[in-house]
mmCIF file of C-alpha atoms in Angstrom:
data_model
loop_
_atom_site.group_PDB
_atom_site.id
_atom_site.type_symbol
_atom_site.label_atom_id
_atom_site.label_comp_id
_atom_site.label_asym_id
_atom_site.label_seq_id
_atom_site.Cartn_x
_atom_site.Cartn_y
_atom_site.Cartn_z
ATOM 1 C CA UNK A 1 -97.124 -1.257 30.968
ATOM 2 C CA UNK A 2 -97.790 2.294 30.094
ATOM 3 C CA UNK A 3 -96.965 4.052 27.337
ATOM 4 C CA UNK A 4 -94.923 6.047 28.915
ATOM 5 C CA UNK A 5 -92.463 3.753 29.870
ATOM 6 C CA UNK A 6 -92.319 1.856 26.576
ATOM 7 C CA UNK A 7 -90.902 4.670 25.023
ATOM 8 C CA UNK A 8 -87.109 5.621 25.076
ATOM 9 C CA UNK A 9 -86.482 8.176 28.046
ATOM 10 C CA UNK A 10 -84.930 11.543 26.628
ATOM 11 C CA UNK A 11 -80.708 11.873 27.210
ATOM 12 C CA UNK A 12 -79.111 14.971 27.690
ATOM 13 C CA UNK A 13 -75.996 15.244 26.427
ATOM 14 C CA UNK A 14 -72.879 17.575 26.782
ATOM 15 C CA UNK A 15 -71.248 19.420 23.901
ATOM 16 C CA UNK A 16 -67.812 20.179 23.419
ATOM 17 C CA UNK A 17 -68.389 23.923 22.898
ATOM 18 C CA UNK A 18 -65.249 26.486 23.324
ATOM 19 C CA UNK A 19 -67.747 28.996 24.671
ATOM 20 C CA UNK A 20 -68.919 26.511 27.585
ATOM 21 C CA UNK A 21 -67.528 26.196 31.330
ATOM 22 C CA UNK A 22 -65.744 23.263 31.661
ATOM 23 C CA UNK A 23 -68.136 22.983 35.221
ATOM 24 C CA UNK A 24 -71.008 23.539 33.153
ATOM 25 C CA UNK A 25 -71.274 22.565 29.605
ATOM 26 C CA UNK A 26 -73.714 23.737 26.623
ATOM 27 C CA UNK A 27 -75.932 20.791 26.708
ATOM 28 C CA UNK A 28 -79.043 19.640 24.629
ATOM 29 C CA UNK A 29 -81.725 17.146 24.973
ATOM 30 C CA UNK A 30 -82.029 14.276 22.611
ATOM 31 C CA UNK A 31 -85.180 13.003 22.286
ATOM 32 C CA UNK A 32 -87.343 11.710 18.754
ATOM 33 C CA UNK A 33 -87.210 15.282 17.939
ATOM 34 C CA UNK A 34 -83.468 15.726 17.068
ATOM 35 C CA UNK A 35 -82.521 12.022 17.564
ATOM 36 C CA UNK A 36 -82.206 11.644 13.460
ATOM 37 C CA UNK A 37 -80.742 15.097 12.932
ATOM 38 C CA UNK A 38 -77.579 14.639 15.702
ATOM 39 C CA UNK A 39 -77.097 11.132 13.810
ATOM 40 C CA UNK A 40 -77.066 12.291 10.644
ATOM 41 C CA UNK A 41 -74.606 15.442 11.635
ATOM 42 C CA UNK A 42 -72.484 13.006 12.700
ATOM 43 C CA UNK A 43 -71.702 11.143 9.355
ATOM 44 C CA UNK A 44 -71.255 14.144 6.917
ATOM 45 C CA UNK A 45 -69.888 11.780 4.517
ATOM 46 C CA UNK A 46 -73.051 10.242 3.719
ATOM 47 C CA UNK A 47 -74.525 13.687 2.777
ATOM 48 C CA UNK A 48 -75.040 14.503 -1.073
ATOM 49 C CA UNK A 49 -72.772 16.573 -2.311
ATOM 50 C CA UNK A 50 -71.442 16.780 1.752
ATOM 51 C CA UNK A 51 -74.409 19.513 1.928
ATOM 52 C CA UNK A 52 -77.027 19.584 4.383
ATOM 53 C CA UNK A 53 -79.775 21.966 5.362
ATOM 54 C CA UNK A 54 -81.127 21.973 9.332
ATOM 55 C CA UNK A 55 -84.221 23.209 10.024
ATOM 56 C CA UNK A 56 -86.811 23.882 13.212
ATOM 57 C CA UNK A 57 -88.813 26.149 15.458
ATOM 58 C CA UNK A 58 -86.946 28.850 17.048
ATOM 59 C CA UNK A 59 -85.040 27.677 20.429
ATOM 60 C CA UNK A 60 -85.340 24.087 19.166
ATOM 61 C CA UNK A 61 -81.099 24.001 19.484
ATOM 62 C CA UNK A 62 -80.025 24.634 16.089
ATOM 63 C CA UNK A 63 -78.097 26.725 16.271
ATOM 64 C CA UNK A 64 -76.345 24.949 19.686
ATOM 65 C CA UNK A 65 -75.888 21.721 16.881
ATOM 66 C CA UNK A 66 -74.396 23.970 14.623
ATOM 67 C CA UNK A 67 -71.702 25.158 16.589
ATOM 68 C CA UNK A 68 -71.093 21.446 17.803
ATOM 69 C CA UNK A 69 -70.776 20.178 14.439
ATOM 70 C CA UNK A 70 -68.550 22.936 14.103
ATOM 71 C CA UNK A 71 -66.452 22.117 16.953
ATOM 72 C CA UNK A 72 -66.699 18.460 15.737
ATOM 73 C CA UNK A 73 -65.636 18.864 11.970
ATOM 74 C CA UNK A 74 -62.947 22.108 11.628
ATOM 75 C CA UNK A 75 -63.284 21.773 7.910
ATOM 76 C CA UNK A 76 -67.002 22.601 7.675
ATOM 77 C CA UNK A 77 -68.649 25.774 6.943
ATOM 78 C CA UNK A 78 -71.935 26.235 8.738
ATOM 79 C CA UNK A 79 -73.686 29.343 7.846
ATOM 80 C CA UNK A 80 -76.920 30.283 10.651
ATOM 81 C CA UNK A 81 -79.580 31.829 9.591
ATOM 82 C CA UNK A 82 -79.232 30.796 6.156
ATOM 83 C CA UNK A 83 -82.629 32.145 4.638
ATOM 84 C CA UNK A 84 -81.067 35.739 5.232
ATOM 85 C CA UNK A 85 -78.360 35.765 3.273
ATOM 86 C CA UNK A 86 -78.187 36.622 -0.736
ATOM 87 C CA UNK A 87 -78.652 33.343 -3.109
ATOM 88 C CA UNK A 88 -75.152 34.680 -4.690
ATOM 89 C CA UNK A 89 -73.378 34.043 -1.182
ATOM 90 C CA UNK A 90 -74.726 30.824 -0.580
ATOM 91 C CA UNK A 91 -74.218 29.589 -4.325
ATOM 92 C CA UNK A 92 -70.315 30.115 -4.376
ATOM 93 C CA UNK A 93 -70.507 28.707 -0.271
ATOM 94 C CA UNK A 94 -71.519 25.787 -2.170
ATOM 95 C CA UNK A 95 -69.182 25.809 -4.535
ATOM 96 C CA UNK A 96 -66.704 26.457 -2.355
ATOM 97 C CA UNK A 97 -67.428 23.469 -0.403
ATOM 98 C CA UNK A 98 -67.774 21.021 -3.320
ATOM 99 C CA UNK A 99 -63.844 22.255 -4.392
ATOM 100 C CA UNK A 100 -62.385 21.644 -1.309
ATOM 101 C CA UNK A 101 -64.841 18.438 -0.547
ATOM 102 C CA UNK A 102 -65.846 19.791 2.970
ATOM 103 C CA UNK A 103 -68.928 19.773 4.304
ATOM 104 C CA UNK A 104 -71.525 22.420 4.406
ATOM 105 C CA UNK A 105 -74.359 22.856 6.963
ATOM 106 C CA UNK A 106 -76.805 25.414 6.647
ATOM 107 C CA UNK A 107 -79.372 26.319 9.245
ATOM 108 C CA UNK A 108 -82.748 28.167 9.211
ATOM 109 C CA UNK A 109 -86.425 28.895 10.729
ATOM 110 C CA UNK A 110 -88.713 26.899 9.870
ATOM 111 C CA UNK A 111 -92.381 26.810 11.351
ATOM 112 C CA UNK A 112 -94.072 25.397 8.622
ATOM 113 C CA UNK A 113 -94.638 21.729 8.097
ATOM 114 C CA UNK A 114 -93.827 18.778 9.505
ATOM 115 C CA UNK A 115 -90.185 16.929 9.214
ATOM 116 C CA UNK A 116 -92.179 14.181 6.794
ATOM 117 C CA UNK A 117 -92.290 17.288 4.401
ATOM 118 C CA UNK A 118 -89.310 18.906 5.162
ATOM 119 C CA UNK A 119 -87.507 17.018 1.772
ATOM 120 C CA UNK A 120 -89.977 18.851 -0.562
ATOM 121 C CA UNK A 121 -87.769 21.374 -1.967
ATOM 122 C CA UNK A 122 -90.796 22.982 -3.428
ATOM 123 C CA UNK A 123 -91.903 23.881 -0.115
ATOM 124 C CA UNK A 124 -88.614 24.611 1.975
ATOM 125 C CA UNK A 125 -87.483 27.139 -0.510
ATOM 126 C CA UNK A 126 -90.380 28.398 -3.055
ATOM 127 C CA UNK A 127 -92.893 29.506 -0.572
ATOM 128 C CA UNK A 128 -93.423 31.460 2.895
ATOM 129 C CA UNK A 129 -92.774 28.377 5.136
ATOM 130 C CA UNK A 130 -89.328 28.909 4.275
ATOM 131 C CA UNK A 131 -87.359 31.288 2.521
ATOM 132 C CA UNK A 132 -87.749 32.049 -1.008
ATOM 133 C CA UNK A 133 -84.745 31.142 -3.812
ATOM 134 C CA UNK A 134 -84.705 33.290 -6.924
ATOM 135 C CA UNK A 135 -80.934 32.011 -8.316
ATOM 136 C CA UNK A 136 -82.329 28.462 -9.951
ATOM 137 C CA UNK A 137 -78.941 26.704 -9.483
ATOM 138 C CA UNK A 138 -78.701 27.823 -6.237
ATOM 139 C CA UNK A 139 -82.479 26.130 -5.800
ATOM 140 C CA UNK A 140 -81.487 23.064 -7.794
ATOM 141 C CA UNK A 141 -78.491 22.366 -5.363
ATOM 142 C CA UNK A 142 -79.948 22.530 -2.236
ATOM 143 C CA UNK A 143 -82.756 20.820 -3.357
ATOM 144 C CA UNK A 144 -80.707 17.899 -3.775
ATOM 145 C CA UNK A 145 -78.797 18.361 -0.404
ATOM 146 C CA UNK A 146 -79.813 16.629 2.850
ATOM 147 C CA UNK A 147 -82.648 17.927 4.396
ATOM 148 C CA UNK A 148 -82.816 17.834 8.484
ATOM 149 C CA UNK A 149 -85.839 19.278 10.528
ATOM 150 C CA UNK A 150 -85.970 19.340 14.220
ATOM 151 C CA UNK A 151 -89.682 18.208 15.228
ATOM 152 C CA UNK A 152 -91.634 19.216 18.472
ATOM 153 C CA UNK A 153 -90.654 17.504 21.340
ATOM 154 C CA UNK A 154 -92.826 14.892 22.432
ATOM 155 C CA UNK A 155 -94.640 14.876 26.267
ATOM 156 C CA UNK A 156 -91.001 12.723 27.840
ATOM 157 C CA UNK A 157 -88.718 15.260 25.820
ATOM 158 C CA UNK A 158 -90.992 18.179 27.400
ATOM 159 C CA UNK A 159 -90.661 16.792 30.717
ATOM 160 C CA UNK A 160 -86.702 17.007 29.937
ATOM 161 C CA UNK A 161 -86.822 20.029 28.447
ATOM 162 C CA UNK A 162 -87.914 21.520 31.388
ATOM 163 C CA UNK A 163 -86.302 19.875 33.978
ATOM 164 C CA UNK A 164 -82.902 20.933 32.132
ATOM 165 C CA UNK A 165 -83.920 24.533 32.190
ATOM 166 C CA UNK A 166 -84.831 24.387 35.228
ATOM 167 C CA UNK A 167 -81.648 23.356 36.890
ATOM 168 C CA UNK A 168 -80.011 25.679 34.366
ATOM 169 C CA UNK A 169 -81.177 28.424 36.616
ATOM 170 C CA UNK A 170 -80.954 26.370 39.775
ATOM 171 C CA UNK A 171 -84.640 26.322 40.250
ATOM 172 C CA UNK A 172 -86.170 23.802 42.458
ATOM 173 C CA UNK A 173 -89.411 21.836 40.956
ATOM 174 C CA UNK A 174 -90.796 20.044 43.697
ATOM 175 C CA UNK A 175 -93.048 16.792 43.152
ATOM 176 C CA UNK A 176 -95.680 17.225 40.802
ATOM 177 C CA UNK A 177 -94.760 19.869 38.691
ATOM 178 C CA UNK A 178 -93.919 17.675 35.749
ATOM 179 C CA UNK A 179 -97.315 16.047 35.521
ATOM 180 C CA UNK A 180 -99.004 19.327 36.019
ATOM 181 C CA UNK A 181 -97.122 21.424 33.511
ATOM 182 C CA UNK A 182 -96.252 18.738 30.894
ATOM 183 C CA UNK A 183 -100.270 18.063 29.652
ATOM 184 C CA UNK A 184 -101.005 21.965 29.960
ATOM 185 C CA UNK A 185 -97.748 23.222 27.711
ATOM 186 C CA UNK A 186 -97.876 24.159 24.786
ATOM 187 C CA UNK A 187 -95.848 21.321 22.741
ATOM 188 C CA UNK A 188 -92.709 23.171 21.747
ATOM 189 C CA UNK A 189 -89.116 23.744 23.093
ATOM 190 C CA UNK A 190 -90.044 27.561 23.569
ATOM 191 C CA UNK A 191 -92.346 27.294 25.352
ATOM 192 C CA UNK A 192 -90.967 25.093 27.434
ATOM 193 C CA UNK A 193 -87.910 27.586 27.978
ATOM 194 C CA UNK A 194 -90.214 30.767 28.882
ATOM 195 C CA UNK A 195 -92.242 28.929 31.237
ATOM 196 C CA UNK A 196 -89.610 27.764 33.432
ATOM 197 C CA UNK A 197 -88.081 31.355 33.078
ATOM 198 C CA UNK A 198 -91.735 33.075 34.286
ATOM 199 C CA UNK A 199 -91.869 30.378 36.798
ATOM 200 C CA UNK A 200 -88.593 31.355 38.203
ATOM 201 C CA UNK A 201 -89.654 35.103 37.946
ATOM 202 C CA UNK A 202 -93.119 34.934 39.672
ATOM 203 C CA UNK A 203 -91.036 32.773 42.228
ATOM 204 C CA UNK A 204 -88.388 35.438 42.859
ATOM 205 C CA UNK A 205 -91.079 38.378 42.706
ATOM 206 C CA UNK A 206 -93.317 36.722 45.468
ATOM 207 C CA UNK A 207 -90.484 35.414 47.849
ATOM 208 C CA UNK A 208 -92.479 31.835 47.246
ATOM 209 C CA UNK A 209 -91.261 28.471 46.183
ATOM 210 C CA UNK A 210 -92.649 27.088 42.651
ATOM 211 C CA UNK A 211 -95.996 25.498 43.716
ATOM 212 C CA UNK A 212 -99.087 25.385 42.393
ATOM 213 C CA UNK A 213 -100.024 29.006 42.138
ATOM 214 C CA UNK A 214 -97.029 29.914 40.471
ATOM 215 C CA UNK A 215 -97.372 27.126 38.013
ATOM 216 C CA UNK A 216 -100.803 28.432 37.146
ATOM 217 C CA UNK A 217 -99.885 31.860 36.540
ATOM 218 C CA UNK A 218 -96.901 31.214 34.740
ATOM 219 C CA UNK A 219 -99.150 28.892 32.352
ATOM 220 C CA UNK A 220 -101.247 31.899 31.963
ATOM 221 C CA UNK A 221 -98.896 34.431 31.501
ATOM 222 C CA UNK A 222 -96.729 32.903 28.954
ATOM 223 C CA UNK A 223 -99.936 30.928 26.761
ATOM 224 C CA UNK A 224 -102.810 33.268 27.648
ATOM 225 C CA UNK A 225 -105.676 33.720 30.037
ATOM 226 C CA UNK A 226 -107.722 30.770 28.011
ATOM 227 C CA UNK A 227 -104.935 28.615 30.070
ATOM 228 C CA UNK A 228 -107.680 28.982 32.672
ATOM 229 C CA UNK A 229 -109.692 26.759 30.620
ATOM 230 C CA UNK A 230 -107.690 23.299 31.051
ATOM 231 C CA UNK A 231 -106.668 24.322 35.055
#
């Protein structure tokens, strides 16, 4: 049996967002990159002091799993982009949160480590892989908080990844793509995102469906002319 097919395939799922069609919901890919994360959003209740801190690469859906858990829990606060907002704000969020026993998510980049690191406080908020704490309460809380990262997808979540934004845009892959493009990507969920979108482009611009050519150039275009290297 391959390895391939060991492994648990990808599920896309459908979020109740206000800001979605009813015909065509916000949805997100769950894969071993987020798997952990959307579980543990789920049971706020387990969190330490109901705080928890989500981080990932950009376009990695944060922001899409903020809004659900949102949606999901009304008495939340979740405060985006986190790392770019004063310590004093997010010290009496806190606070805030711990009177009224709700829970608080906050989200931010993160490009830095892995998610086996991503519960060294140290690292997430003392240094320039994340965002730098002067208040030392404010450090000392969310230190103890719940740490989430979001992880690069793996080659199946890649495949998914682009197959979803794919028929986002109603773009046709025809056989073949997936194995071609999957090995060559680079192994993160933007990437995934703004090759499908030059795909689509270079499609539209030459009046051509998405073969081989276009693949190739789109590889190139979005990763670099070295691309040529591993065609």
């Amino acid at each position: 049996m391959s390895r391939r097919t060991e492994k648990a395939e990808p599920e896309q799922i459908a979020l109740p967002l206000g800001s979605a069609s009813p015909s065509d919901p916000a949805r997100i890919i769950v894969g071993p990159a987020n798997k952990t994360v959307i579980d543990a959003l789920g049971a706020p209740d387990d969190w330490p002091f109901r705080t928890a801190v989500l981080t990932g690469p950009p376009r990695s859906g944060k922001s899409l799993l903020g809004r659900w858990f949102s949606v999901s829990h009304p008495s939340a606060r979740v405060i985006d982009d986190a790392h770019e907002y004063p310590d004093t704000d997010l010290f009496h969020a806190w606070n805030r949160a711990q009177q009224a026993s709700a829970p608080l998510l906050l989200i931010a980049n993160r490009e830095g480590p892995d998610a086996e690191t991503a519960n060294e406080s140290a690292d997430l908020f003392g240094g320039s892989e994340g965002w730098t704490i002067a208040l030392p309460d404010l450090r000392s809380r969310l230190g103890a908080a719940l740490h989430l990262e979001i992880a690069a997808p793996d080659e199946e979540m890649l495949a998914a990844l682009i197959e979803s934004h794919a028929a986002r845009r109603g773009l046709a892959l025809p056989n073949g793509a997936l194995t071609y493009l999957v090995p060559r990507i680079e192994r993160s969920h933007a990437a995934a995102e703004q090759v499908v979108a030059e795909i689509d482009r270079l499609s539209l611009e030459r009046k051509a469906p998405p073969t081989l050519s276009i693949w190739r150039a789109a590889l190139e275009a979005v990763q670099g002319p070295e691309q040529g290297e591993l065609l």
